[in-house]
Amino acid sequence: MNKQELFENIKKKKSFLCVGLDTDIKKIPEHLLKEEDPIFAFNKAIIDATAPYCIAYKPNLAFYESMGVKGWIAFEKTVEYIKKNYPDQFIIADAKRGDIGNTSAMYARTFFEELNIDSVTVAPYMGEDSVTPFLTYEGKWVILLALTSNKGSHDFQLTTDTEGERLFEKVLRKSQEWANDQNMMYVVGATQERMFEDIRKIVPNHFLLVPGIGAQGGSLEEVCKYGMTKECGLIVNSSRAIIYADKTENFANVAAEEAKKVQQQMEKELAAIL
């Protein structure tokens, strides 16, 4: 999916919501534990319920890898289900990979050849040769960690060099030598709010993947005020606030209601550019 196709889908659905599939076997409704594959059964129900209100899904690999082979199978089945039944959805493998070149090449092969996923999150700490293997695949996206929403982001990302440049700013500037806004996005946490102004000065046209609204307390209004572009430029993720909104047999319907609420907020924010 290219940038224009992504924007067209945002316009069609009047939404830039990404539903995070952070599926924990210990948090899903108990009645699903009777299923042959509880994780996939949960994901399938959530996807069917929320697909009208979102433009992307983001399975977080840690939640699947924690269950070994069974979890990986559920992950693969989830990806295939989305691709077959909702081909307009942008799929993000939230894997945060990034290693020396030949290792990154294998990670890239996993997600872009074997699984044929649209995008993968990548950690930039090891530099250019750890990122560029992911950029050799036409039509695929690298989503580079830039400024995250967790408390520990202050430990490294906000530190400054002798010229006053913060580390996350260096990541944004340097990485533009490797790719452009047609195949690279950046992760920026919703809780960073006014930082979006500084980020947009460096990457005015790139899409930003924004986790941190909902359970983490980020403000959608603030994110849009400082981060939205004429092509939207935002994919805003919500995980727990949607998928775990209810633990009864009605969980999927409640998830749909929560997703619809977010979509309606987004429709208002999009009004200025659509």
PDB file of C-alpha atoms in Angstrom:
ATOM      1  CA  MET A   1       0.000   0.000   0.000  1.00  0.00           C
ATOM      2  CA  ASN A   2       1.540   3.306  -1.056  1.00  0.00           C
ATOM      3  CA  LYS A   3       1.125   6.682   0.596  1.00  0.00           C
ATOM      4  CA  GLN A   4      -1.641   7.880  -1.714  1.00  0.00           C
ATOM      5  CA  GLU A   5      -3.631   4.662  -1.234  1.00  0.00           C
ATOM      6  CA  LEU A   6      -3.322   5.047   2.516  1.00  0.00           C
ATOM      7  CA  PHE A   7      -4.618   8.620   2.349  1.00  0.00           C
ATOM      8  CA  GLU A   8      -7.468   7.602   0.053  1.00  0.00           C
ATOM      9  CA  ASN A   9      -8.566   5.015   2.604  1.00  0.00           C
ATOM     10  CA  ILE A  10      -8.395   7.606   5.379  1.00  0.00           C
ATOM     11  CA  LYS A  11     -10.641   9.887   3.329  1.00  0.00           C
ATOM     12  CA  LYS A  12     -13.069   7.073   2.514  1.00  0.00           C
ATOM     13  CA  LYS A  13     -13.443   5.926   6.117  1.00  0.00           C
ATOM     14  CA  LYS A  14     -12.998   9.375   7.683  1.00  0.00           C
ATOM     15  CA  SER A  15     -10.665   7.691  10.122  1.00  0.00           C
ATOM     16  CA  PHE A  16      -6.976   7.304  10.832  1.00  0.00           C
ATOM     17  CA  LEU A  17      -7.473   4.796  13.638  1.00  0.00           C
ATOM     18  CA  CYS A  18      -5.190   1.810  14.070  1.00  0.00           C
ATOM     19  CA  VAL A  19      -6.434  -0.933  16.375  1.00  0.00           C
ATOM     20  CA  GLY A  20      -3.584  -2.509  18.297  1.00  0.00           C
ATOM     21  CA  LEU A  21      -3.941  -6.266  18.625  1.00  0.00           C
ATOM     22  CA  ASP A  22      -2.025  -6.614  21.906  1.00  0.00           C
ATOM     23  CA  THR A  23      -3.766  -9.884  22.628  1.00  0.00           C
ATOM     24  CA  ASP A  24      -2.961 -11.382  26.037  1.00  0.00           C
ATOM     25  CA  ILE A  25      -4.304 -14.866  26.801  1.00  0.00           C
ATOM     26  CA  LYS A  26      -4.709 -13.741  30.434  1.00  0.00           C
ATOM     27  CA  LYS A  27      -6.939 -10.788  29.531  1.00  0.00           C
ATOM     28  CA  ILE A  28      -9.329 -12.124  26.896  1.00  0.00           C
ATOM     29  CA  PRO A  29     -12.879 -13.160  27.903  1.00  0.00           C
ATOM     30  CA  GLU A  30     -12.904 -16.517  29.681  1.00  0.00           C
ATOM     31  CA  HIS A  31     -15.434 -18.140  27.376  1.00  0.00           C
ATOM     32  CA  LEU A  32     -12.910 -17.945  24.528  1.00  0.00           C
ATOM     33  CA  LEU A  33     -10.487 -20.236  26.360  1.00  0.00           C
ATOM     34  CA  LYS A  34     -12.662 -23.140  25.210  1.00  0.00           C
ATOM     35  CA  GLU A  35     -11.755 -22.372  21.594  1.00  0.00           C
ATOM     36  CA  GLU A  36      -9.091 -24.381  19.766  1.00  0.00           C
ATOM     37  CA  ASP A  37      -7.152 -21.142  19.169  1.00  0.00           C
ATOM     38  CA  PRO A  38      -8.359 -18.565  21.733  1.00  0.00           C
ATOM     39  CA  ILE A  39      -6.024 -15.801  20.542  1.00  0.00           C
ATOM     40  CA  PHE A  40      -7.173 -16.038  16.944  1.00  0.00           C
ATOM     41  CA  ALA A  41     -10.818 -16.355  17.988  1.00  0.00           C
ATOM     42  CA  PHE A  42     -10.477 -13.123  19.977  1.00  0.00           C
ATOM     43  CA  ASN A  43      -8.651 -11.315  17.173  1.00  0.00           C
ATOM     44  CA  LYS A  44     -11.152 -12.426  14.540  1.00  0.00           C
ATOM     45  CA  ALA A  45     -14.073 -11.106  16.584  1.00  0.00           C
ATOM     46  CA  ILE A  46     -12.311  -7.803  17.271  1.00  0.00           C
ATOM     47  CA  ILE A  47     -11.352  -7.368  13.613  1.00  0.00           C
ATOM     48  CA  ASP A  48     -14.860  -8.119  12.329  1.00  0.00           C
ATOM     49  CA  ALA A  49     -16.326  -5.642  14.818  1.00  0.00           C
ATOM     50  CA  THR A  50     -13.878  -2.764  14.353  1.00  0.00           C
ATOM     51  CA  ALA A  51     -12.953  -2.932  10.654  1.00  0.00           C
ATOM     52  CA  PRO A  52     -15.552  -0.317   9.594  1.00  0.00           C
ATOM     53  CA  TYR A  53     -13.962   2.257  11.908  1.00  0.00           C
ATOM     54  CA  CYS A  54     -10.225   1.820  11.383  1.00  0.00           C
ATOM     55  CA  ILE A  55      -7.685   1.839   8.572  1.00  0.00           C
ATOM     56  CA  ALA A  56      -4.962  -0.287  10.178  1.00  0.00           C
ATOM     57  CA  TYR A  57      -4.234  -3.135  12.573  1.00  0.00           C
ATOM     58  CA  LYS A  58      -1.066  -3.446  14.630  1.00  0.00           C
ATOM     59  CA  PRO A  59      -0.340  -6.845  16.144  1.00  0.00           C
ATOM     60  CA  ASN A  60       2.389  -6.492  18.769  1.00  0.00           C
ATOM     61  CA  LEU A  61       4.719  -9.458  18.300  1.00  0.00           C
ATOM     62  CA  ALA A  62       5.621  -9.745  21.981  1.00  0.00           C
ATOM     63  CA  PHE A  63       2.099 -10.876  22.848  1.00  0.00           C
ATOM     64  CA  TYR A  64       2.294 -13.697  20.311  1.00  0.00           C
ATOM     65  CA  GLU A  65       5.894 -14.743  20.864  1.00  0.00           C
ATOM     66  CA  SER A  66       5.153 -15.100  24.586  1.00  0.00           C
ATOM     67  CA  MET A  67       3.091 -18.177  23.694  1.00  0.00           C
ATOM     68  CA  GLY A  68       5.743 -19.857  21.567  1.00  0.00           C
ATOM     69  CA  VAL A  69       4.679 -21.743  18.452  1.00  0.00           C
ATOM     70  CA  LYS A  70       0.971 -21.468  19.292  1.00  0.00           C
ATOM     71  CA  GLY A  71       1.233 -17.709  19.511  1.00  0.00           C
ATOM     72  CA  TRP A  72       3.137 -17.415  16.248  1.00  0.00           C
ATOM     73  CA  ILE A  73       0.506 -19.542  14.491  1.00  0.00           C
ATOM     74  CA  ALA A  74      -2.230 -17.270  15.865  1.00  0.00           C
ATOM     75  CA  PHE A  75      -0.297 -14.262  14.598  1.00  0.00           C
ATOM     76  CA  GLU A  76       0.041 -15.732  11.104  1.00  0.00           C
ATOM     77  CA  LYS A  77      -3.647 -16.673  11.024  1.00  0.00           C
ATOM     78  CA  THR A  78      -4.574 -13.157  12.126  1.00  0.00           C
ATOM     79  CA  VAL A  79      -2.511 -11.560   9.360  1.00  0.00           C
ATOM     80  CA  GLU A  80      -3.977 -13.891   6.730  1.00  0.00           C
ATOM     81  CA  TYR A  81      -7.510 -13.230   7.967  1.00  0.00           C
ATOM     82  CA  ILE A  82      -7.065  -9.470   7.649  1.00  0.00           C
ATOM     83  CA  LYS A  83      -5.504  -9.730   4.191  1.00  0.00           C
ATOM     84  CA  LYS A  84      -8.215 -12.044   2.879  1.00  0.00           C
ATOM     85  CA  ASN A  85     -11.276 -10.353   4.379  1.00  0.00           C
ATOM     86  CA  TYR A  86     -10.231  -6.712   4.792  1.00  0.00           C
ATOM     87  CA  PRO A  87      -7.618  -6.040   2.094  1.00  0.00           C
ATOM     88  CA  ASP A  88      -7.931  -2.268   2.522  1.00  0.00           C
ATOM     89  CA  GLN A  89      -6.474  -2.479   6.033  1.00  0.00           C
ATOM     90  CA  PHE A  90      -2.839  -1.450   6.526  1.00  0.00           C
ATOM     91  CA  ILE A  91      -1.033  -4.091   8.610  1.00  0.00           C
ATOM     92  CA  ILE A  92       1.773  -3.100  10.964  1.00  0.00           C
ATOM     93  CA  ALA A  93       3.988  -5.751  12.513  1.00  0.00           C
ATOM     94  CA  ASP A  94       4.985  -4.078  15.765  1.00  0.00           C
ATOM     95  CA  ALA A  95       8.224  -5.985  16.158  1.00  0.00           C
ATOM     96  CA  LYS A  96      10.790  -3.231  16.866  1.00  0.00           C
ATOM     97  CA  ARG A  97      13.514  -5.168  15.097  1.00  0.00           C
ATOM     98  CA  GLY A  98      16.944  -3.760  14.229  1.00  0.00           C
ATOM     99  CA  ASP A  99      20.306  -5.556  14.224  1.00  0.00           C
ATOM    100  CA  ILE A 100      23.465  -5.816  12.137  1.00  0.00           C
ATOM    101  CA  GLY A 101      22.813  -5.888   8.411  1.00  0.00           C
ATOM    102  CA  ASN A 102      22.613  -9.607   7.691  1.00  0.00           C
ATOM    103  CA  THR A 103      20.348 -10.183  10.708  1.00  0.00           C
ATOM    104  CA  SER A 104      18.060  -7.299   9.752  1.00  0.00           C
ATOM    105  CA  ALA A 105      17.879  -8.802   6.254  1.00  0.00           C
ATOM    106  CA  MET A 106      16.446 -11.970   7.788  1.00  0.00           C
ATOM    107  CA  TYR A 107      13.921 -10.006   9.831  1.00  0.00           C
ATOM    108  CA  ALA A 108      12.917  -8.163   6.669  1.00  0.00           C
ATOM    109  CA  ARG A 109      12.524 -11.461   4.808  1.00  0.00           C
ATOM    110  CA  THR A 110      10.267 -12.761   7.593  1.00  0.00           C
ATOM    111  CA  PHE A 111       7.824  -9.870   7.539  1.00  0.00           C
ATOM    112  CA  PHE A 112       7.965  -8.755   3.916  1.00  0.00           C
ATOM    113  CA  GLU A 113       8.475 -12.035   2.016  1.00  0.00           C
ATOM    114  CA  GLU A 114       7.152 -14.848   4.208  1.00  0.00           C
ATOM    115  CA  LEU A 115       4.239 -12.926   5.754  1.00  0.00           C
ATOM    116  CA  ASN A 116       3.863 -10.158   3.137  1.00  0.00           C
ATOM    117  CA  ILE A 117       2.969  -7.541   5.762  1.00  0.00           C
ATOM    118  CA  ASP A 118       2.759  -3.858   4.813  1.00  0.00           C
ATOM    119  CA  SER A 119       5.111  -2.476   7.441  1.00  0.00           C
ATOM    120  CA  VAL A 120       7.300  -3.228  10.427  1.00  0.00           C
ATOM    121  CA  THR A 121       8.518  -1.113  13.328  1.00  0.00           C
ATOM    122  CA  VAL A 122      12.306  -0.838  13.466  1.00  0.00           C
ATOM    123  CA  ALA A 123      14.679   0.398  16.175  1.00  0.00           C
ATOM    124  CA  PRO A 124      17.321   2.831  14.786  1.00  0.00           C
ATOM    125  CA  TYR A 125      19.949   2.572  17.540  1.00  0.00           C
ATOM    126  CA  MET A 126      22.398   0.516  15.476  1.00  0.00           C
ATOM    127  CA  GLY A 127      22.302   2.923  12.562  1.00  0.00           C
ATOM    128  CA  GLU A 128      21.945   2.836   8.789  1.00  0.00           C
ATOM    129  CA  ASP A 129      23.014  -0.716   8.004  1.00  0.00           C
ATOM    130  CA  SER A 130      20.506  -2.080  10.533  1.00  0.00           C
ATOM    131  CA  VAL A 131      17.626  -0.234   8.818  1.00  0.00           C
ATOM    132  CA  THR A 132      18.380  -0.288   5.089  1.00  0.00           C
ATOM    133  CA  PRO A 133      17.725  -4.049   4.590  1.00  0.00           C
ATOM    134  CA  PHE A 134      14.058  -3.333   5.352  1.00  0.00           C
ATOM    135  CA  LEU A 135      14.018  -0.576   2.727  1.00  0.00           C
ATOM    136  CA  THR A 136      14.858  -2.804  -0.241  1.00  0.00           C
ATOM    137  CA  TYR A 137      11.272  -4.069  -0.556  1.00  0.00           C
ATOM    138  CA  GLU A 138       9.118  -2.088  -2.960  1.00  0.00           C
ATOM    139  CA  GLY A 139       5.744  -1.099  -1.572  1.00  0.00           C
ATOM    140  CA  LYS A 140       6.739  -1.874   2.034  1.00  0.00           C
ATOM    141  CA  TRP A 141       7.169   0.563   4.899  1.00  0.00           C
ATOM    142  CA  VAL A 142       9.691   0.983   7.687  1.00  0.00           C
ATOM    143  CA  ILE A 143       8.262   2.646  10.797  1.00  0.00           C
ATOM    144  CA  LEU A 144      11.257   3.964  12.698  1.00  0.00           C
ATOM    145  CA  LEU A 145      11.156   4.590  16.442  1.00  0.00           C
ATOM    146  CA  ALA A 146      11.714   8.311  17.015  1.00  0.00           C
ATOM    147  CA  LEU A 147      10.094   9.660  20.183  1.00  0.00           C
ATOM    148  CA  THR A 148       8.158   7.154  22.257  1.00  0.00           C
ATOM    149  CA  SER A 149       5.460   7.658  24.893  1.00  0.00           C
ATOM    150  CA  ASN A 150       7.025   5.742  27.773  1.00  0.00           C
ATOM    151  CA  LYS A 151       8.667   7.371  30.799  1.00  0.00           C
ATOM    152  CA  GLY A 152      12.064   5.967  29.832  1.00  0.00           C
ATOM    153  CA  SER A 153      12.057   7.972  26.588  1.00  0.00           C
ATOM    154  CA  HIS A 154      13.723  10.740  28.616  1.00  0.00           C
ATOM    155  CA  ASP A 155      16.746   8.511  29.324  1.00  0.00           C
ATOM    156  CA  PHE A 156      18.134   8.739  25.772  1.00  0.00           C
ATOM    157  CA  GLN A 157      15.718  10.222  23.236  1.00  0.00           C
ATOM    158  CA  LEU A 158      15.579  13.703  24.807  1.00  0.00           C
ATOM    159  CA  THR A 159      19.275  14.005  25.608  1.00  0.00           C
ATOM    160  CA  THR A 160      21.116  16.749  23.722  1.00  0.00           C
ATOM    161  CA  ASP A 161      24.531  16.960  22.086  1.00  0.00           C
ATOM    162  CA  THR A 162      26.952  19.884  22.373  1.00  0.00           C
ATOM    163  CA  GLU A 163      25.007  21.809  19.711  1.00  0.00           C
ATOM    164  CA  GLY A 164      21.678  21.339  21.475  1.00  0.00           C
ATOM    165  CA  GLU A 165      20.270  18.748  19.078  1.00  0.00           C
ATOM    166  CA  ARG A 166      18.187  16.117  20.813  1.00  0.00           C
ATOM    167  CA  LEU A 167      18.785  12.471  19.968  1.00  0.00           C
ATOM    168  CA  PHE A 168      15.310  11.942  18.496  1.00  0.00           C
ATOM    169  CA  GLU A 169      15.917  14.956  16.218  1.00  0.00           C
ATOM    170  CA  LYS A 170      19.169  13.410  15.042  1.00  0.00           C
ATOM    171  CA  VAL A 171      17.301  10.177  14.238  1.00  0.00           C
ATOM    172  CA  LEU A 172      14.723  12.102  12.194  1.00  0.00           C
ATOM    173  CA  ARG A 173      17.322  14.088  10.253  1.00  0.00           C
ATOM    174  CA  LYS A 174      19.815  11.297   9.616  1.00  0.00           C
ATOM    175  CA  SER A 175      17.216   8.698   8.583  1.00  0.00           C
ATOM    176  CA  GLN A 176      15.970  10.948   5.771  1.00  0.00           C
ATOM    177  CA  GLU A 177      19.255  10.156   4.020  1.00  0.00           C
ATOM    178  CA  TRP A 178      18.122   6.519   3.850  1.00  0.00           C
ATOM    179  CA  ALA A 179      14.508   6.864   2.712  1.00  0.00           C
ATOM    180  CA  ASN A 180      11.682   9.329   2.104  1.00  0.00           C
ATOM    181  CA  ASP A 181       8.052   9.854   3.030  1.00  0.00           C
ATOM    182  CA  GLN A 182       6.957   7.213   0.513  1.00  0.00           C
ATOM    183  CA  ASN A 183       8.428   4.298   2.456  1.00  0.00           C
ATOM    184  CA  MET A 184       9.338   5.512   5.930  1.00  0.00           C
ATOM    185  CA  MET A 185       7.175   6.581   8.866  1.00  0.00           C
ATOM    186  CA  TYR A 186       8.080   7.422  12.453  1.00  0.00           C
ATOM    187  CA  VAL A 187       6.753   6.350  15.830  1.00  0.00           C
ATOM    188  CA  VAL A 188       5.895   9.366  17.986  1.00  0.00           C
ATOM    189  CA  GLY A 189       4.049   8.855  21.262  1.00  0.00           C
ATOM    190  CA  ALA A 190       0.791  10.734  21.799  1.00  0.00           C
ATOM    191  CA  THR A 191       1.862  11.807  25.272  1.00  0.00           C
ATOM    192  CA  GLN A 192       4.609  13.979  23.757  1.00  0.00           C
ATOM    193  CA  GLU A 193       1.962  16.502  22.553  1.00  0.00           C
ATOM    194  CA  ARG A 194       3.744  19.827  21.859  1.00  0.00           C
ATOM    195  CA  MET A 195       6.814  17.932  20.649  1.00  0.00           C
ATOM    196  CA  PHE A 196       4.858  17.293  17.448  1.00  0.00           C
ATOM    197  CA  GLU A 197       5.535  20.939  16.503  1.00  0.00           C
ATOM    198  CA  ASP A 198       9.289  20.334  16.605  1.00  0.00           C
ATOM    199  CA  ILE A 199       8.948  17.022  14.797  1.00  0.00           C
ATOM    200  CA  ARG A 200       6.925  18.545  11.959  1.00  0.00           C
ATOM    201  CA  LYS A 201       9.681  21.106  11.378  1.00  0.00           C
ATOM    202  CA  ILE A 202      12.013  18.212  10.508  1.00  0.00           C
ATOM    203  CA  VAL A 203       9.591  15.750   8.861  1.00  0.00           C
ATOM    204  CA  PRO A 204       6.719  17.892   7.552  1.00  0.00           C
ATOM    205  CA  ASN A 205       5.281  15.273   5.192  1.00  0.00           C
ATOM    206  CA  HIS A 206       5.970  11.869   6.746  1.00  0.00           C
ATOM    207  CA  PHE A 207       3.249   9.732   8.273  1.00  0.00           C
ATOM    208  CA  LEU A 208       3.581   9.310  12.033  1.00  0.00           C
ATOM    209  CA  LEU A 209       2.420   6.209  13.896  1.00  0.00           C
ATOM    210  CA  VAL A 210       1.091   7.546  17.183  1.00  0.00           C
ATOM    211  CA  PRO A 211       0.533   5.173  20.106  1.00  0.00           C
ATOM    212  CA  GLY A 212      -0.513   6.411  23.510  1.00  0.00           C
ATOM    213  CA  ILE A 213      -4.096   7.632  23.273  1.00  0.00           C
ATOM    214  CA  GLY A 214      -6.702   5.903  25.404  1.00  0.00           C
ATOM    215  CA  ALA A 215      -5.200   3.885  28.248  1.00  0.00           C
ATOM    216  CA  GLN A 216      -1.907   5.837  28.168  1.00  0.00           C
ATOM    217  CA  GLY A 217      -3.663   9.197  28.386  1.00  0.00           C
ATOM    218  CA  GLY A 218      -2.544  10.945  25.195  1.00  0.00           C
ATOM    219  CA  SER A 219      -4.846  13.610  23.725  1.00  0.00           C
ATOM    220  CA  LEU A 220      -6.128  13.017  20.198  1.00  0.00           C
ATOM    221  CA  GLU A 221      -7.007  16.702  19.915  1.00  0.00           C
ATOM    222  CA  GLU A 222      -3.456  17.777  20.791  1.00  0.00           C
ATOM    223  CA  VAL A 223      -1.901  15.227  18.443  1.00  0.00           C
ATOM    224  CA  CYS A 224      -4.043  16.496  15.565  1.00  0.00           C
ATOM    225  CA  LYS A 225      -3.452  20.161  16.404  1.00  0.00           C
ATOM    226  CA  TYR A 226       0.303  19.857  16.183  1.00  0.00           C
ATOM    227  CA  GLY A 227       0.836  16.764  14.049  1.00  0.00           C
ATOM    228  CA  MET A 228      -1.768  16.652  11.268  1.00  0.00           C
ATOM    229  CA  THR A 229      -0.764  17.512   7.684  1.00  0.00           C
ATOM    230  CA  LYS A 230      -2.787  18.240   4.544  1.00  0.00           C
ATOM    231  CA  GLU A 231      -2.623  14.480   3.842  1.00  0.00           C
ATOM    232  CA  CYS A 232      -3.512  13.661   7.456  1.00  0.00           C
ATOM    233  CA  GLY A 233      -0.038  12.276   8.143  1.00  0.00           C
ATOM    234  CA  LEU A 234      -1.194  10.375  11.208  1.00  0.00           C
ATOM    235  CA  ILE A 235      -2.015   6.783  12.089  1.00  0.00           C
ATOM    236  CA  VAL A 236      -3.211   6.870  15.685  1.00  0.00           C
ATOM    237  CA  ASN A 237      -3.173   3.600  17.574  1.00  0.00           C
ATOM    238  CA  SER A 238      -5.435   2.486  20.391  1.00  0.00           C
ATOM    239  CA  SER A 239      -5.087  -0.969  21.883  1.00  0.00           C
ATOM    240  CA  ARG A 240      -6.296  -1.694  25.408  1.00  0.00           C
ATOM    241  CA  ALA A 241      -9.036   0.962  25.461  1.00  0.00           C
ATOM    242  CA  ILE A 242     -10.725  -0.790  22.540  1.00  0.00           C
ATOM    243  CA  ILE A 243      -9.929  -4.483  22.655  1.00  0.00           C
ATOM    244  CA  TYR A 244     -10.328  -4.885  26.442  1.00  0.00           C
ATOM    245  CA  ALA A 245     -13.275  -2.539  26.897  1.00  0.00           C
ATOM    246  CA  ASP A 246     -15.449  -5.514  27.930  1.00  0.00           C
ATOM    247  CA  LYS A 247     -14.782  -9.063  29.138  1.00  0.00           C
ATOM    248  CA  THR A 248     -18.214 -10.579  28.619  1.00  0.00           C
ATOM    249  CA  GLU A 249     -19.535 -12.443  25.598  1.00  0.00           C
ATOM    250  CA  ASN A 250     -20.491  -8.997  24.273  1.00  0.00           C
ATOM    251  CA  PHE A 251     -16.827  -7.907  24.093  1.00  0.00           C
ATOM    252  CA  ALA A 252     -16.708  -7.472  20.312  1.00  0.00           C
ATOM    253  CA  ASN A 253     -19.761  -5.210  20.220  1.00  0.00           C
ATOM    254  CA  VAL A 254     -18.344  -3.047  22.988  1.00  0.00           C
ATOM    255  CA  ALA A 255     -15.014  -2.868  21.146  1.00  0.00           C
ATOM    256  CA  ALA A 256     -16.902  -1.701  18.061  1.00  0.00           C
ATOM    257  CA  GLU A 257     -18.629   1.013  20.093  1.00  0.00           C
ATOM    258  CA  GLU A 258     -15.303   2.249  21.453  1.00  0.00           C
ATOM    259  CA  ALA A 259     -13.699   2.222  18.003  1.00  0.00           C
ATOM    260  CA  LYS A 260     -16.664   4.126  16.588  1.00  0.00           C
ATOM    261  CA  LYS A 261     -16.291   6.812  19.279  1.00  0.00           C
ATOM    262  CA  VAL A 262     -12.667   7.349  18.307  1.00  0.00           C
ATOM    263  CA  GLN A 263     -13.551   7.344  14.603  1.00  0.00           C
ATOM    264  CA  GLN A 264     -16.182  10.024  15.187  1.00  0.00           C
ATOM    265  CA  GLN A 265     -13.614  12.202  16.956  1.00  0.00           C
ATOM    266  CA  MET A 266     -11.248  11.671  14.046  1.00  0.00           C
ATOM    267  CA  GLU A 267     -13.906  12.602  11.523  1.00  0.00           C
ATOM    268  CA  LYS A 268     -14.218  15.977  13.216  1.00  0.00           C
ATOM    269  CA  GLU A 269     -10.451  16.488  13.170  1.00  0.00           C
ATOM    270  CA  LEU A 270     -10.294  15.541   9.470  1.00  0.00           C
ATOM    271  CA  ALA A 271     -12.979  18.006   8.482  1.00  0.00           C
ATOM    272  CA  ALA A 272     -10.419  20.772   7.998  1.00  0.00           C
ATOM    273  CA  ILE A 273      -8.469  18.873   5.325  1.00  0.00           C
ATOM    274  CA  LEU A 274     -11.110  16.751   3.558  1.00  0.00           C
TER     275      LEU A 274
END
